[in-house]
């Protein structure tokens, strides 16, 4: 039961973390999809490299880390969509 709760909480935290980082990065650099590309090119490979355990099978690794990684890319994409919607709404700050 504790593992399921940790998985849900970790997934939520990944989404919020990468949405916040992506939103701030979009405001500072003014590029809409850069956080998504950074996540795919840098964060995913580093996450797999850091959390890879040779004792864990590939199927177990994918089963445990798929949801948080998907939530992270979802947060990065959502930050891009939010910034794009704000820009279309006339907010010049974003």
Coordinates of N, CA and C in Angstrom, one line a residue:
X1 N 0.8 -1.2 0.0 CA 0.0 0.0 0.0 C 0.9 1.3 0.0
X2 N 2.0 1.2 0.7 CA 2.9 2.4 0.8 C 3.5 2.7 -0.5
X3 N 3.8 1.6 -1.3 CA 4.5 1.8 -2.6 C 3.5 2.5 -3.6
X4 N 2.3 2.1 -3.5 CA 1.3 2.8 -4.4 C 1.1 4.2 -4.1
X5 N 1.1 4.5 -2.8 CA 0.9 5.9 -2.4 C 2.2 6.7 -2.8
X6 N 3.4 6.1 -2.6 CA 4.6 6.8 -3.1 C 4.6 7.0 -4.6
X7 N 4.1 6.1 -5.3 CA 4.0 6.2 -6.8 C 3.1 7.4 -7.2
X8 N 1.9 7.5 -6.6 CA 1.0 8.5 -6.9 C 1.6 9.9 -6.5
X9 N 2.1 10.0 -5.3 CA 2.7 11.2 -4.8 C 3.9 11.6 -5.7
X10 N 4.7 10.7 -6.0 CA 5.9 11.0 -6.9 C 5.5 11.5 -8.3
X11 N 4.4 10.9 -8.8 CA 3.9 11.3 -10.1 C 3.4 12.7 -10.1
X12 N 2.6 13.0 -9.0 CA 2.1 14.4 -8.9 C 3.2 15.4 -8.7
X13 N 4.2 15.0 -7.9 CA 5.3 15.9 -7.7 C 6.1 16.2 -9.0
X14 N 6.3 15.1 -9.8 CA 7.0 15.3 -11.1 C 6.3 16.3 -12.0
X15 N 4.9 16.1 -12.0 CA 4.1 17.0 -12.9 C 4.3 18.5 -12.4
X16 N 4.1 18.7 -11.1 CA 4.1 20.1 -10.6 C 5.5 20.6 -10.7
X17 N 6.6 19.8 -10.5 CA 7.9 20.3 -10.6 C 8.3 20.8 -12.0
X18 N 8.0 19.9 -13.0 CA 8.4 20.3 -14.3 C 7.4 21.3 -14.9
X19 N 6.2 21.4 -14.5 CA 5.3 22.5 -14.9 C 5.9 23.8 -14.4
X20 N 6.3 23.9 -13.1 CA 6.9 25.1 -12.6 C 8.2 25.5 -13.2
X21 N 9.1 24.5 -13.4 CA 10.4 24.8 -14.0 C 10.2 25.3 -15.4
X22 N 9.3 24.6 -16.2 CA 9.0 25.0 -17.6 C 8.4 26.3 -17.7
X23 N 7.5 26.7 -16.8 CA 6.8 28.0 -16.8 C 7.8 29.1 -16.6
X24 N 8.6 28.9 -15.6 CA 9.6 30.0 -15.2 C 10.6 30.1 -16.4
X25 N 11.1 29.0 -16.9 CA 12.0 29.0 -18.0 C 11.4 29.7 -19.3
X26 N 10.1 29.4 -19.5 CA 9.5 30.0 -20.6 C 9.3 31.6 -20.4
X27 N 9.1 32.0 -19.2 CA 9.0 33.4 -18.9 C 10.4 34.1 -19.1
X28 N 11.5 33.4 -18.7 CA 12.8 34.1 -18.7 C 13.4 34.0 -20.1
X29 N 13.3 32.9 -20.8 CA 13.9 32.8 -22.1 C 13.0 33.1 -23.3
X30 N 11.7 33.0 -23.1 CA 10.7 33.3 -24.1 C 10.7 32.3 -25.2
X31 N 10.9 31.1 -24.9 CA 10.8 30.0 -25.9 C 9.7 29.1 -25.3
X32 N 8.8 28.7 -26.2 CA 7.6 27.9 -25.7 C 8.0 26.5 -25.4
X33 N 8.7 25.8 -26.3 CA 8.8 24.4 -26.2 C 10.2 23.9 -25.7
X34 N 11.1 24.9 -25.3 CA 12.4 24.5 -24.8 C 12.4 23.6 -23.6
X35 N 11.6 23.8 -22.6 CA 11.5 22.9 -21.5 C 11.2 21.4 -21.8
X36 N 10.3 21.3 -22.8 CA 10.0 19.9 -23.3 C 11.2 19.3 -23.9
X37 N 11.9 20.0 -24.7 CA 13.1 19.4 -25.4 C 14.2 19.1 -24.3
X38 N 14.3 20.0 -23.4 CA 15.3 19.8 -22.3 C 15.0 18.5 -21.5
X39 N 13.7 18.3 -21.3 CA 13.2 17.2 -20.5 C 13.5 15.9 -21.3
X40 N 13.2 15.9 -22.6 CA 13.4 14.7 -23.4 C 14.9 14.4 -23.6
X41 N 15.7 15.4 -23.9 CA 17.1 15.2 -24.2 C 18.0 15.0 -23.0
X42 N 17.7 15.7 -21.9 CA 18.6 15.7 -20.7 C 18.0 14.9 -19.5
X43 N 16.8 15.2 -19.1 CA 16.2 14.7 -17.9 C 15.9 13.2 -18.0
X44 N 15.3 12.8 -19.1 CA 15.0 11.4 -19.2 C 16.2 10.5 -19.2
X45 N 17.2 10.8 -20.1 CA 18.4 9.9 -20.0 C 19.1 9.9 -18.7
X46 N 19.2 11.1 -18.0 CA 19.8 11.2 -16.7 C 19.0 10.4 -15.7
X47 N 17.7 10.5 -15.8 CA 16.9 9.8 -14.8 C 17.0 8.3 -15.0
X48 N 17.0 7.8 -16.2 CA 17.2 6.4 -16.4 C 18.6 5.9 -15.9
X49 N 19.6 6.7 -16.2 CA 21.0 6.4 -15.8 C 21.1 6.4 -14.3
X50 N 20.5 7.4 -13.6 CA 20.6 7.5 -12.2 C 19.8 6.4 -11.4
X51 N 18.6 6.1 -11.9 CA 17.8 5.2 -11.2 C 17.9 3.7 -11.6
X52 N 18.7 3.5 -12.7 CA 18.8 2.1 -13.2 C 19.5 1.3 -12.1
X53 N 18.9 0.1 -11.8 CA 19.4 -0.8 -10.9 C 19.6 -2.2 -11.6
X54 N 20.9 -2.7 -11.7 CA 21.1 -3.9 -12.4 C 20.3 -5.1 -11.9
X55 N 19.9 -5.1 -10.6 CA 19.2 -6.2 -10.1 C 17.7 -6.2 -10.5
X56 N 17.3 -5.0 -11.1 CA 15.9 -4.9 -11.5 C 15.8 -5.3 -13.0
X57 N 14.7 -6.0 -13.3 CA 14.5 -6.3 -14.7 C 14.0 -5.1 -15.5
X58 N 14.1 -5.2 -16.8 CA 13.7 -4.1 -17.6 C 12.2 -3.8 -17.4
X59 N 11.4 -4.9 -17.3 CA 10.0 -4.7 -17.2 C 9.6 -4.1 -15.8
X60 N 10.3 -4.5 -14.8 CA 10.1 -3.9 -13.5 C 10.5 -2.4 -13.5
X61 N 11.6 -2.1 -14.1 CA 12.0 -0.7 -14.2 C 11.0 0.2 -14.9
X62 N 10.5 -0.3 -16.1 CA 9.5 0.4 -16.8 C 8.2 0.5 -16.0
X63 N 7.8 -0.5 -15.3 CA 6.6 -0.4 -14.5 C 6.6 0.6 -13.4
X64 N 7.8 0.7 -12.8 CA 7.9 1.7 -11.7 C 8.1 3.1 -12.1
X65 N 8.9 3.3 -13.1 CA 9.3 4.7 -13.5 C 8.5 5.3 -14.7
X66 N 7.6 4.6 -15.3 CA 6.9 5.1 -16.4 C 6.0 6.3 -16.0
X67 N 5.2 6.1 -15.0 CA 4.2 7.2 -14.6 C 4.9 8.5 -14.2
X68 N 5.9 8.4 -13.3 CA 6.6 9.7 -13.0 C 7.2 10.4 -14.2
X69 N 7.9 9.6 -15.1 CA 8.5 10.2 -16.3 C 7.4 10.8 -17.2
X70 N 6.3 10.1 -17.4 CA 5.2 10.6 -18.2 C 4.6 11.9 -17.6
X71 N 4.5 11.9 -16.3 CA 4.0 13.1 -15.6 C 4.9 14.3 -15.8
X72 N 6.2 14.0 -15.8 CA 7.2 15.1 -16.0 C 7.1 15.7 -17.4
X73 N 7.0 14.8 -18.4 CA 6.8 15.3 -19.8 C 5.5 16.0 -19.9
X74 N 4.5 15.5 -19.2 CA 3.2 16.2 -19.2 C 3.2 17.6 -18.6
X75 N 4.0 17.7 -17.5 CA 4.1 19.0 -16.9 C 4.9 20.0 -17.8
X76 N 5.9 19.5 -18.5 CA 6.7 20.4 -19.4 C 5.8 20.8 -20.6
X77 N 5.0 19.9 -21.1 CA 4.1 20.2 -22.2 C 3.0 21.2 -21.8
X78 N 2.5 20.9 -20.6 CA 1.4 21.8 -20.1 C 1.9 23.2 -19.8
X79 N 3.1 23.4 -19.4 CA 3.7 24.7 -19.2 C 3.8 25.4 -20.5
X80 N 4.2 24.7 -21.6 CA 4.3 25.3 -22.9 C 2.9 25.7 -23.4
X81 N 1.9 24.9 -23.2 CA 0.6 25.3 -23.6 C 0.0 26.4 -22.8
X82 N 0.3 26.5 -21.5 CA -0.1 27.6 -20.7 C 0.5 28.9 -21.1
X83 N 1.8 28.9 -21.4 CA 2.5 30.1 -21.9 C 1.9 30.5 -23.2
X84 N 1.7 29.6 -24.1 CA 1.2 29.9 -25.4 C -0.2 30.5 -25.3
X85 N -1.0 30.0 -24.4 CA -2.4 30.5 -24.2 C -2.3 31.9 -23.6
X86 N -1.4 32.2 -22.7 CA -1.2 33.5 -22.2 C -0.8 34.5 -23.2
X87 N 0.1 34.1 -24.0 CA 0.6 35.0 -25.1 C -0.5 35.3 -26.1
X88 N -1.3 34.3 -26.5 CA -2.4 34.6 -27.4 C -3.5 35.4 -26.7
X89 N -3.6 35.4 -25.4 CA -4.5 36.2 -24.7 C -4.1 37.6 -24.5
X90 N -2.9 38.0 -25.0 CA -2.5 39.3 -25.0 C -1.5 39.7 -23.9
X91 N -1.1 38.8 -23.1 CA -0.1 39.1 -22.0 C 1.3 39.1 -22.6
X92 N 1.8 40.3 -22.7 CA 3.2 40.5 -23.3 C 4.3 40.1 -22.3
X93 N 4.0 40.0 -21.1 CA 5.0 39.6 -20.1 C 5.5 38.2 -20.4
X94 N 4.6 37.3 -20.9 CA 5.0 35.9 -21.1 C 5.5 35.7 -22.5

